[in-house]
Coordinates of C-alpha atoms in Angstrom, one line a residue:
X1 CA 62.1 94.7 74.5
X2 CA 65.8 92.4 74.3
X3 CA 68.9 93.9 75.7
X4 CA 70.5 93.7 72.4
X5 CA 67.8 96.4 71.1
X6 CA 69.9 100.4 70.8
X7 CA 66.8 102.5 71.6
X8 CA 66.2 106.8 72.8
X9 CA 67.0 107.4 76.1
X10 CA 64.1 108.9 77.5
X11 CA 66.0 112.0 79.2
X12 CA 63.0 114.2 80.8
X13 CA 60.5 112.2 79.4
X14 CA 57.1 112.4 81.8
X15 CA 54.1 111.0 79.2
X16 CA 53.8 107.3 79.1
X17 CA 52.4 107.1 75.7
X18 CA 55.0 109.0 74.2
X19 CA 57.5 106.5 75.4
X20 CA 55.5 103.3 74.5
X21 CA 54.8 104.5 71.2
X22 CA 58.3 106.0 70.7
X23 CA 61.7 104.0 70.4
X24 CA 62.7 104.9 73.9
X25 CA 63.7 102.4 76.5
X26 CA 61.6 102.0 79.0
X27 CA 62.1 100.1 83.0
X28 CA 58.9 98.1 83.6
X29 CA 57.5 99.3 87.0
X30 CA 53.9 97.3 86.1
X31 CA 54.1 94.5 88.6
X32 CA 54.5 97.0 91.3
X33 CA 52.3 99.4 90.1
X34 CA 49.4 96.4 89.7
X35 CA 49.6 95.3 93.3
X36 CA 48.4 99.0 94.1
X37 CA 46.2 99.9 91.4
X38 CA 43.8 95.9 91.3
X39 CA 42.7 96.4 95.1
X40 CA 42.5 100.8 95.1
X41 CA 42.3 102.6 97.9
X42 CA 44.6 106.1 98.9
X43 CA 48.2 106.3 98.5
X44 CA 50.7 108.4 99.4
X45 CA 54.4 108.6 98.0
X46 CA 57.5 110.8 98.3
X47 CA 60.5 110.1 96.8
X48 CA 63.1 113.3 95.8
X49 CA 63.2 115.2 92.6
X50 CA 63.7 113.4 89.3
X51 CA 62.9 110.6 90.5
X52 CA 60.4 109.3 88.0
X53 CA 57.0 110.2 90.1
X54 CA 55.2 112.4 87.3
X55 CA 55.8 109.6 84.7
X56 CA 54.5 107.3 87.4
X57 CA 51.1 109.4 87.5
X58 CA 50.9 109.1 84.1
X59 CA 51.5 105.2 84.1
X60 CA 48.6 104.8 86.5
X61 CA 46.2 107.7 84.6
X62 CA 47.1 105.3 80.9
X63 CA 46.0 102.4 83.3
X64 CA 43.0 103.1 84.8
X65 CA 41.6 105.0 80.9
X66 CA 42.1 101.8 79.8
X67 CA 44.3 102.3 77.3
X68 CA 46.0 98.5 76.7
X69 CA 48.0 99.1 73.3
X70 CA 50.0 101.3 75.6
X71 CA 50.6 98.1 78.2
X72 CA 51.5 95.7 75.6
X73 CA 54.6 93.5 76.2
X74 CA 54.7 94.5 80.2
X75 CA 53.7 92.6 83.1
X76 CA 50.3 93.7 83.4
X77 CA 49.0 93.4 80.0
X78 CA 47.5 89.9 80.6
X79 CA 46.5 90.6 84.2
X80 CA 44.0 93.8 83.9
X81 CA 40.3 93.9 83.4
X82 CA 40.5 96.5 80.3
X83 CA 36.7 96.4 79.9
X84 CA 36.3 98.3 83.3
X85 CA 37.4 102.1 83.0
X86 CA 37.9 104.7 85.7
X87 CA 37.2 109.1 85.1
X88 CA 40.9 109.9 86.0
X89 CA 41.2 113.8 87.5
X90 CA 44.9 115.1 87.2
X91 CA 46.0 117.9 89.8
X92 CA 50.0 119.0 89.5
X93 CA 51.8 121.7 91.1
X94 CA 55.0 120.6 89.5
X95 CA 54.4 123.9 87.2
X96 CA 55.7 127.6 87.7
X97 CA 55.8 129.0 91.5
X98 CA 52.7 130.4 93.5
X99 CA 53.8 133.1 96.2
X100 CA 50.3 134.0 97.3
X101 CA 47.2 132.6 98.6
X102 CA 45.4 134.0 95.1
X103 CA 48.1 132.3 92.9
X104 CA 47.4 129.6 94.3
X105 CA 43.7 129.7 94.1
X106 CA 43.9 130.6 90.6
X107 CA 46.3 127.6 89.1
X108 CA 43.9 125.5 90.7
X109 CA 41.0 126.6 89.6
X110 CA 42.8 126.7 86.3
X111 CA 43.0 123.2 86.8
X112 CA 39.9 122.1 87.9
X113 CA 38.2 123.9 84.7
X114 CA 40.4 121.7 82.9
X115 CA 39.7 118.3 84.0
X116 CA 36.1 119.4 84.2
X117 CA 36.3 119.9 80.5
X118 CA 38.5 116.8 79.7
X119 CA 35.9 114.8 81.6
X120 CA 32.9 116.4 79.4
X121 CA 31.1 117.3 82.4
X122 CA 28.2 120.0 81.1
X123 CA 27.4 120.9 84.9
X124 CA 27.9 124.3 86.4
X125 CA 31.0 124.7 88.6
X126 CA 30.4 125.3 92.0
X127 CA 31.7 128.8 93.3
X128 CA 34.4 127.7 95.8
X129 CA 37.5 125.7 95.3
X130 CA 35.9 122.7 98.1
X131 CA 32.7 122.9 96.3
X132 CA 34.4 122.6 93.0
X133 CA 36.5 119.9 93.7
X134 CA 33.9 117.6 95.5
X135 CA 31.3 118.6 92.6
X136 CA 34.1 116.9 89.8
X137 CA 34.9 114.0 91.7
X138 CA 30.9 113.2 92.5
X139 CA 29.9 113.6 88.7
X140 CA 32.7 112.1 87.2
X141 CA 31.5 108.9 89.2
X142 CA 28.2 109.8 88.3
X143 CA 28.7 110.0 84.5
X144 CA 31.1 107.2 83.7
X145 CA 29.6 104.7 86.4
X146 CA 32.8 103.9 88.5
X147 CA 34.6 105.3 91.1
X148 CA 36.8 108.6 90.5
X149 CA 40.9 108.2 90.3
X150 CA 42.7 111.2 91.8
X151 CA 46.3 112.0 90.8
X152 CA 48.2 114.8 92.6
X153 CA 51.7 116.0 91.4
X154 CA 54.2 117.5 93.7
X155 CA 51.3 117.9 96.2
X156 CA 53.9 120.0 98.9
X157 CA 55.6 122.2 96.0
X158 CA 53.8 125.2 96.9
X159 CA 54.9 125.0 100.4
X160 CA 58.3 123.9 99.8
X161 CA 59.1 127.3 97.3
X162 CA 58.0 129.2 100.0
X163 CA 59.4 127.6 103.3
X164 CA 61.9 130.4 103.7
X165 CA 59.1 132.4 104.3
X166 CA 57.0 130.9 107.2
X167 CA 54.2 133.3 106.7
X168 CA 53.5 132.6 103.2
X169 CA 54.1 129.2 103.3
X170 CA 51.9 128.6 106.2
X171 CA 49.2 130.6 104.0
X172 CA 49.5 128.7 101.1
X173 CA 49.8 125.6 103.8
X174 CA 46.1 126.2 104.5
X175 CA 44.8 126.6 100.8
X176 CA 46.0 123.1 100.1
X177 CA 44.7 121.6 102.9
X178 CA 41.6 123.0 101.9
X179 CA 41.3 121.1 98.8
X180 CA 42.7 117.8 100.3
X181 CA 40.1 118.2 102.6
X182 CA 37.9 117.4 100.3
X183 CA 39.3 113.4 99.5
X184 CA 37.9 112.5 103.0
X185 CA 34.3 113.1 102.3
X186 CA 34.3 112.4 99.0
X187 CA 35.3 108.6 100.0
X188 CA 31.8 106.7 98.5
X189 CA 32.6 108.1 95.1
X190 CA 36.6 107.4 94.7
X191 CA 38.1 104.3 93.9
X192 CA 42.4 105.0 94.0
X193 CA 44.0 108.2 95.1
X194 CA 47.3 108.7 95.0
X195 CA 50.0 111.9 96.1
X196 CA 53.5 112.4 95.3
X197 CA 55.6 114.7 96.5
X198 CA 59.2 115.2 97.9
X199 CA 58.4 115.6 101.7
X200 CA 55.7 114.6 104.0
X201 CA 54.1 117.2 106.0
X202 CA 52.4 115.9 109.0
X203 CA 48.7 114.4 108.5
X204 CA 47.5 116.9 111.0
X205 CA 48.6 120.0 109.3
X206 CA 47.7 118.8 105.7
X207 CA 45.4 115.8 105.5
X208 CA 43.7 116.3 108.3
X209 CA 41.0 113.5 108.8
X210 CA 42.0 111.6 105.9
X211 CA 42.9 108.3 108.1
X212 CA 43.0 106.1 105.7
X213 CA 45.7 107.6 103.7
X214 CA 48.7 105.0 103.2
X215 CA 52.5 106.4 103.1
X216 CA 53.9 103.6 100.8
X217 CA 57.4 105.9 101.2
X218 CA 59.0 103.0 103.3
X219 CA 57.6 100.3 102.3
X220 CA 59.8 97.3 101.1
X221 CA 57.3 96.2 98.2
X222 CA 57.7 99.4 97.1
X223 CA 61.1 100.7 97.6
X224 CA 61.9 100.3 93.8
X225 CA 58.8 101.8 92.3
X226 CA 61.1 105.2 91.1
X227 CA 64.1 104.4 90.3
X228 CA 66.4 101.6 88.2
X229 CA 67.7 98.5 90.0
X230 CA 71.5 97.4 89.1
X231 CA 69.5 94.9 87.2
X232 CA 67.5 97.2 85.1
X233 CA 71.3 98.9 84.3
X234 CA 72.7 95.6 83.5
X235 CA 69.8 94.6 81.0
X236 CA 67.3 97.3 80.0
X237 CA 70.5 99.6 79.1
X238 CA 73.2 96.7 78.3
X239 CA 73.4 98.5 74.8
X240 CA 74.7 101.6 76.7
X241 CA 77.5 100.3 79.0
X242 CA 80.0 99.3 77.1
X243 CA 83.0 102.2 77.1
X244 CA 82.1 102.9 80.6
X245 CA 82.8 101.3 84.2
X246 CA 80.4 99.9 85.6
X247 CA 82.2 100.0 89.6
X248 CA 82.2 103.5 88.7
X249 CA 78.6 104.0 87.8
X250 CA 77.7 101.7 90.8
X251 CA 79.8 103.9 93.4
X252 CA 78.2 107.1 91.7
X253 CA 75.3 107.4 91.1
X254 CA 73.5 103.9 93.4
X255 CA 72.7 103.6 97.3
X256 CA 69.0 105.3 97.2
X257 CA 67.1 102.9 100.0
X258 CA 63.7 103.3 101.2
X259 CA 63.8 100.5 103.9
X260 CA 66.4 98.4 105.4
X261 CA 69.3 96.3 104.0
X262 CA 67.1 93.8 102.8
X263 CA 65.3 95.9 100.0
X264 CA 67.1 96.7 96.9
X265 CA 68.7 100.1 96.4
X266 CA 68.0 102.1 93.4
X267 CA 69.9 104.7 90.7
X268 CA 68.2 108.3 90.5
X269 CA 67.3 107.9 86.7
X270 CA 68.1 111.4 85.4
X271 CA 72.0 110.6 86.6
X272 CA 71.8 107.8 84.7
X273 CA 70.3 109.4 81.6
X274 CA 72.3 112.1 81.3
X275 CA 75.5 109.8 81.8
X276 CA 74.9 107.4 78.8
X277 CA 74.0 110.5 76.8
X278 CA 76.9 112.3 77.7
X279 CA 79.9 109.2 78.3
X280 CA 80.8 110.8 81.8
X281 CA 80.6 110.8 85.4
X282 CA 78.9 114.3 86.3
X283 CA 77.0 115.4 89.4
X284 CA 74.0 115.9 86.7
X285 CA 71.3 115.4 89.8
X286 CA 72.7 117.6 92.0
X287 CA 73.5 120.1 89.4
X288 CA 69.7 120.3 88.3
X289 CA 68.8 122.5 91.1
X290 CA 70.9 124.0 93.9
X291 CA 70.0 123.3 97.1
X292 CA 70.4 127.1 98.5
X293 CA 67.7 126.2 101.2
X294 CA 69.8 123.4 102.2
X295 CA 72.9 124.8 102.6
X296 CA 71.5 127.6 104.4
X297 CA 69.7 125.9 106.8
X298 CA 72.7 123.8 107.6
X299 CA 74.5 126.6 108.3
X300 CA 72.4 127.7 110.5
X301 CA 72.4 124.9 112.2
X302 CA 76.0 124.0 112.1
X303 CA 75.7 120.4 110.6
X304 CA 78.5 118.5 111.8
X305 CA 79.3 117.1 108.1
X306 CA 81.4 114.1 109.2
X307 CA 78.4 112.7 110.8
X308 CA 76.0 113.0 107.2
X309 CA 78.3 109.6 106.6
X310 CA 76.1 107.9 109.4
X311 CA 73.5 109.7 110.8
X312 CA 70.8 107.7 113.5
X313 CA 67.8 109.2 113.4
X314 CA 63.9 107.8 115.2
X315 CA 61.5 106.8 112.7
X316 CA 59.0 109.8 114.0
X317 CA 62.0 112.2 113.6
X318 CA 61.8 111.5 109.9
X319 CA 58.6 112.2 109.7
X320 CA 58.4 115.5 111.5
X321 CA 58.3 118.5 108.4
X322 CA 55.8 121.2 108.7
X323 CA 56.4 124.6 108.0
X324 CA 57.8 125.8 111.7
X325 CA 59.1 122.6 112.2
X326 CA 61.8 120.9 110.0
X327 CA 64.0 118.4 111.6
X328 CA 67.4 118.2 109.7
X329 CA 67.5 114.9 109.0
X330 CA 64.3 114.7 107.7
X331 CA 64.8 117.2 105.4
X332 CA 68.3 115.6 104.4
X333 CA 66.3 112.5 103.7
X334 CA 63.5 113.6 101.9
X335 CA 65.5 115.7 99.6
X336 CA 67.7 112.8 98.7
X337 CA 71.0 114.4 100.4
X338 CA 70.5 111.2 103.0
X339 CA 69.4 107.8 102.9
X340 CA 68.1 104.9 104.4
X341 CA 71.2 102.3 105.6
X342 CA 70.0 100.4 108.2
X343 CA 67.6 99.8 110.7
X344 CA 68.2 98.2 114.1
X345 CA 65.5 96.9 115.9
X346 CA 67.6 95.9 119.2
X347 CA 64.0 97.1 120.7
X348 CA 61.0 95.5 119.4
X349 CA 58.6 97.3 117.8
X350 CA 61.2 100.7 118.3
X351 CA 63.5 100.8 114.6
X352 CA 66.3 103.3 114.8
X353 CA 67.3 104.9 111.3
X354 CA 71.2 104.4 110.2
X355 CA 71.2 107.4 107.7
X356 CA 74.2 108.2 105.3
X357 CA 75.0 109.2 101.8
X358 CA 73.7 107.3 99.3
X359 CA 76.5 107.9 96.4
X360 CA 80.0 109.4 95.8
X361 CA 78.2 112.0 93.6
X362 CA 75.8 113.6 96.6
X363 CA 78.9 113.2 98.8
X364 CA 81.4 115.2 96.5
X365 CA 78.9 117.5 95.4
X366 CA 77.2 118.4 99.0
X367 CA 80.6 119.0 100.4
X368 CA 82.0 121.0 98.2
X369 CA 78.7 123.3 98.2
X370 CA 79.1 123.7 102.2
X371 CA 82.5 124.4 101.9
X372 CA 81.8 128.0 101.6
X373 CA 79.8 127.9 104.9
X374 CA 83.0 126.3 106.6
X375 CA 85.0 129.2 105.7
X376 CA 86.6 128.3 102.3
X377 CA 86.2 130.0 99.5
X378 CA 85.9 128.9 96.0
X379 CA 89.6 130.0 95.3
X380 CA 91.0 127.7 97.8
X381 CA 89.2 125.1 96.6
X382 CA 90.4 125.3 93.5
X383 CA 94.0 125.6 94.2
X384 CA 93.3 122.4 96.6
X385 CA 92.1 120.6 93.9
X386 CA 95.1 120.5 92.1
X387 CA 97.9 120.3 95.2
X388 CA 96.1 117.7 98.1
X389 CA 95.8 114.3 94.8
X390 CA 99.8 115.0 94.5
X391 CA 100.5 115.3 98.0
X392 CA 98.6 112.0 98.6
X393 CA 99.9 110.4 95.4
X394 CA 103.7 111.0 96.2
X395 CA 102.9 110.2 100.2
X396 CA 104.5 113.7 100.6
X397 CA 103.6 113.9 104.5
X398 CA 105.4 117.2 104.9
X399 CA 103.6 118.3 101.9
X400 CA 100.9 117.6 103.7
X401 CA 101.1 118.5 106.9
X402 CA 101.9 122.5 105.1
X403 CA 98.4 121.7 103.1
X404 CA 96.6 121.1 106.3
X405 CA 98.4 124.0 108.3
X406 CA 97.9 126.2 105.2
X407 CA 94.3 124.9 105.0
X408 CA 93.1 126.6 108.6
X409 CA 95.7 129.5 108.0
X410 CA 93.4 130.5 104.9
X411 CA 90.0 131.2 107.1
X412 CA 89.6 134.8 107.2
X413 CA 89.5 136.1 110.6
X414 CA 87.0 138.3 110.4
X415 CA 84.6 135.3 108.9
X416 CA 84.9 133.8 112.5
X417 CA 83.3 136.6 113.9
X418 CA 80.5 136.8 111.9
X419 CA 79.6 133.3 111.4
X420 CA 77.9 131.4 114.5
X421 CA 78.9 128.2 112.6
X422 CA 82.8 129.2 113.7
X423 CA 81.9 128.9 117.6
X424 CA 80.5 125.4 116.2
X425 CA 82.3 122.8 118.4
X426 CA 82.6 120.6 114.7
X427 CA 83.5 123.0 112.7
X428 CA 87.3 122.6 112.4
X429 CA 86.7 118.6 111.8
X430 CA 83.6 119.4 109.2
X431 CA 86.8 121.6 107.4
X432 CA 89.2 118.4 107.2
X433 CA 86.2 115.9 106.4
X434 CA 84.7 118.0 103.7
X435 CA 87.7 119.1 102.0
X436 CA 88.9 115.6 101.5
X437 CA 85.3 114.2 100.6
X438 CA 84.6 117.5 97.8
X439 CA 88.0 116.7 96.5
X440 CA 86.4 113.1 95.0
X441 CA 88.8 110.8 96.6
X442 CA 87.6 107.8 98.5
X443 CA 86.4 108.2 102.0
X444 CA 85.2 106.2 104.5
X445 CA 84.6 108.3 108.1
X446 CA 85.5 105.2 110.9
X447 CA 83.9 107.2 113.9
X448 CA 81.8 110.6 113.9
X449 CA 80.4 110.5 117.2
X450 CA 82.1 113.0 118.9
X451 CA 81.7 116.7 117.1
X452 CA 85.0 117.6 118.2
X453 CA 87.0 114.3 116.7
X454 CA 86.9 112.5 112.8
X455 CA 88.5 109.0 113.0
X456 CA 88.4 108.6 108.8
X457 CA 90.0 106.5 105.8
X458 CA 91.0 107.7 102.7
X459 CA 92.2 105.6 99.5
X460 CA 94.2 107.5 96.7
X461 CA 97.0 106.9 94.3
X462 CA 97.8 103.1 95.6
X463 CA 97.9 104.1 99.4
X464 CA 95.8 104.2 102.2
X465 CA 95.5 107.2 104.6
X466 CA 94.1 106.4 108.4
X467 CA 93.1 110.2 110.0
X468 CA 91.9 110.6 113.5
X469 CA 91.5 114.9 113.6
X470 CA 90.8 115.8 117.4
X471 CA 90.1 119.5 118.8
X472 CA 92.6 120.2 121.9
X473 CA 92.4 123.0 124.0
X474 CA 95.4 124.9 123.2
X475 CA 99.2 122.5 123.4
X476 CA 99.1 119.4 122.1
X477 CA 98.7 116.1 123.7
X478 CA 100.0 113.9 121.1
X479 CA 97.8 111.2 121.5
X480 CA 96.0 111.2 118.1
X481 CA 98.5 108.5 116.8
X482 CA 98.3 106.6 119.7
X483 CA 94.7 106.2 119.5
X484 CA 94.7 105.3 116.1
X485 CA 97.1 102.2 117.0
X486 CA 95.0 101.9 120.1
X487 CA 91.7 101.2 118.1
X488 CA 93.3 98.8 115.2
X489 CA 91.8 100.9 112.1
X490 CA 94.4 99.6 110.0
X491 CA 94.0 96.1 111.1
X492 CA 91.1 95.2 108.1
X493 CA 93.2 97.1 105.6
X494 CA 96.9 95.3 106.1
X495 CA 96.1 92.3 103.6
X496 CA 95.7 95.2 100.6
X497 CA 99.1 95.2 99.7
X498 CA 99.4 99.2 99.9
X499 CA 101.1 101.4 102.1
X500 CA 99.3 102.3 105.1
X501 CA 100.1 105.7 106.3
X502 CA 98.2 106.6 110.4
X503 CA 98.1 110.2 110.6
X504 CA 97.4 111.8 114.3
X505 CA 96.6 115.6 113.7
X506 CA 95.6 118.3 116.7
X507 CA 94.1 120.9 116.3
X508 CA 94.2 123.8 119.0
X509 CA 91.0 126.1 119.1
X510 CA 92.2 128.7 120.9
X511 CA 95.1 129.3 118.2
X512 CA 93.0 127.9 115.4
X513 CA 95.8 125.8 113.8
X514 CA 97.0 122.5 113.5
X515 CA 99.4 121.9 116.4
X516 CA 100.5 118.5 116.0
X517 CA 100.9 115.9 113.0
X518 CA 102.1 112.9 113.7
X519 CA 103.2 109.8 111.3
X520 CA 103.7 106.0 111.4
X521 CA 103.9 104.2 107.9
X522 CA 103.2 100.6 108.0
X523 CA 104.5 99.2 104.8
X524 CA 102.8 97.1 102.1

């Protein structure tokens, strides 16, 4: 396929032969996918929502049937043995939700029958689920003379609809373990196995014995296997960027990493999708499923939001999700809120994490959806929305000052007493970072390392707006200005040409209010 070819965006599109033999466009992911599939083994990947996994699956189940028409034109067209055919078996939970132990039994029976039948195998099923599952794997080796294929879909779904409820999710924890329990004995008569999912419970509590299970998560080679490039934008879809700016589309909707600064980050495809079909910026991932459980638990927890901009995190923390057990920043990350900046190996062999947003669209959209967890309601949002782009606009630093004072004012008191997230030492600088970062307008937090301080940046209208927001006790010090000069935040901003505004603003605790705001205005 040229770039100069117009052809069906593939919005929601899951079935690899209905792409390749439809006029849709279509990002080669073939050479990565053939450095997995020629040498087999097990395979783990999790990557968030809409992210391209189940059309992935399908990719790999086209490959290994041997179906070539399907491949012809990509990478590994020339480079596969076609005469040698696996017996693909297809598990998905991406479906409907299970609540009980027998739902769950039942859709995977259901399942089971089904590829039992697809694979023409005359055989009696065995009479439990274990059984059932080994039985199909050992004859579909049997009957079609190579090793099995296993693809599983949204392997941790079951869990993850139910992880409000420990109790039920810990029962339906145990009925999927007990059919990936099966994969470890079954070893002699599997040639590739390969799970997707959004998070990654712990080996132990879902795989347990299954050693040889690679996580390819954060793996560099892999880090663009879901997902498009800024290359595949800038060619695959050339035909669709014209009328739209591509700075814009780059700031939106980029920044997924799975690895450090040398892999390349990637676009969630359903933003970009939806945006050529519809011509406009949107927060269409986001929008695609609230994140209640999200914002709940991070109330719960009192997130200091200032802090999701650069969050350091150990490798092991990451990696710690189970159903009692569900670090925040793991969950951040594997549901896409958060991802991978950096890592710093000062120690060898001991990588710290830089986390942070990956795009303007998760930052505008996740603030504003914890906003109401901070204590502002949808009302003063919306009258915000239209006041705080004038005030910064016109530099109206009285204006603003009023907005802030006005902003704290608003907080009903009787929400402080009956949300533990109030008592939250960064609660009053998660307010002033996350009303500025809902509103859309550039940010760029300088320093979050102290919960009760936000040393942050913010570019509107043609000027620059440098904010250090500290917690006092009760009377003001006035030394928020002063420590903005102090640290030279404006220094790397003075060649712009625009106005440079530092704005020192304390905030008492005890009286809940802004009690100082002070200004310098360093000119063009």
């Amino acid at each position: 396929m040229t770039a100069a070819e117009r052809r069906i965006l593939p919005i929601g599109i899951q079935s690899f032969s209905k792409l390749r033999e439809g006029h849709y466009y279509y990002v080669d992911k073939t050479p990565l996918i053939h450095s997995m599939a020629k040498i087999g083994g097990y395979y783990f990947l999790s990557r968030p929502r809409r992210f391209g996994k189940s059309l992935l699956l399908d990719t790999l189940s086209c490959l290994f049937e041997g179906r070539k028409a399907l491949f012809e034109g990509l990478y590994i067209h020339d480079k596969w043995d076609w005469r040698k055919t696996h017996p693909v078996i297809r598990i998905s939970f991406a479906d409907g939700v299970v609540q009980t132990r027998e739902e769950l039994d039942a859709h995977i029976w259901h399942q089971l029958k089904t590829q039992r039948e697809r694979l023409e195998l005359t055989q009696p099923p065995a009479a439990i689920i274990s059984g059932e599952f080994s039985s199909l794997i050992r004859q579909a080796h049997a009957r079609y003379g190579q090793g099995a294929v296993v693809l599983i879909d949204e392997y941790d779904k079951p869990i993850l609809d139910n992880i409000r409820d420990p109790e039920r999710a810990r029962e339906l924890r145990e009925g999927l373990k007990n059919l990936y329990s099966v994969l470890k004995d079954a070893d002699p008569h599997l040639h590739f196995v390969l799970l997707t999912g959004v998070s990654k419970f712990s080996k132990v509590s879902l795989f347990s014995g299954l050693n040889n299970l690679n996580d390819i998560t954060l793996d560099a080679p892999f880090s663009t296997l879901c997902g498009y490039t800024d290359g595949d934008i800038d060619t695959v879809f050339a035909r669709e960027l014209p009328g739209l700016d591509r700075e814009s589309i780059r700031r939106w909707y980029n920044g997924y990493r799975w690895g450090g600064q040398e892999v390349t980050s990637v676009y969630n495809p359903f933003d970009v999708l939806l945006l050529f079909q519809k011509r406009e910026l949107g927060p269409y991932w986001f929008e695609s499923a609230t994140p209640t459980f999200l914002v709940d638990l991070l109330k719960e927890r009192g997130v200091f939001t200032p802090a999701l901009t650069a969050w350091h995190s150990r490798p092991a923390l990451l990696s710690r999700f189970d159903v009692d057990d569900i670090a925040t920043e793991a969950l951040l990350f594997q549901t896409g809120y958060l991802t991978l900046k950096n890592i710093h190996k000062e120690v060898p062999n001991r990588p710290l994490y830089e986390l942070g947003l990956p795009n303007q669209e998760v930052e505008i959209s996740l603030n504003e959806a914890l906003l109401p967890t901070l204590g502002l309601s949808d009302a003063v949002f919306d009258e915000l929305v239209i006041r705080l782009p004038r005030l910064l606009k016109a530099a109206d630093m009285a204006g603003l000052e009023a907005h802030m004072k006005a902003l704290y004012a608003g907080l009903p008191h009787d929400w402080y007493r009956n949300n533990p997230i109030a008592q939250y030492e960064g609660h009053y600088a998660s307010v002033f970072y996350s009303h500025f970062a809902a509103l859309g307008v550039q940010v760029t937090v300088e320093d979050a390392s102290h919960h009760g301080r936000v040393d942050m940046t913010v570019y509107f209208g043609g000027h620059i707006y440098v904010f250090e927001f500290k917690v006092v006790e009760q009377l003001p010090e006035g030394r928020a200005l002063e420590q903005i000069k102090d640290k030279g935040y404006a220094d790397k901003y003075r060649a712009s040409g625009k106005p440079i505004h530092l704005v020192g603003v304390e905030f008492s605790s005890e009286q809940r209010q802004i009690v100082a705001f002070d200004v310098d205005t360093l000119g063009p």
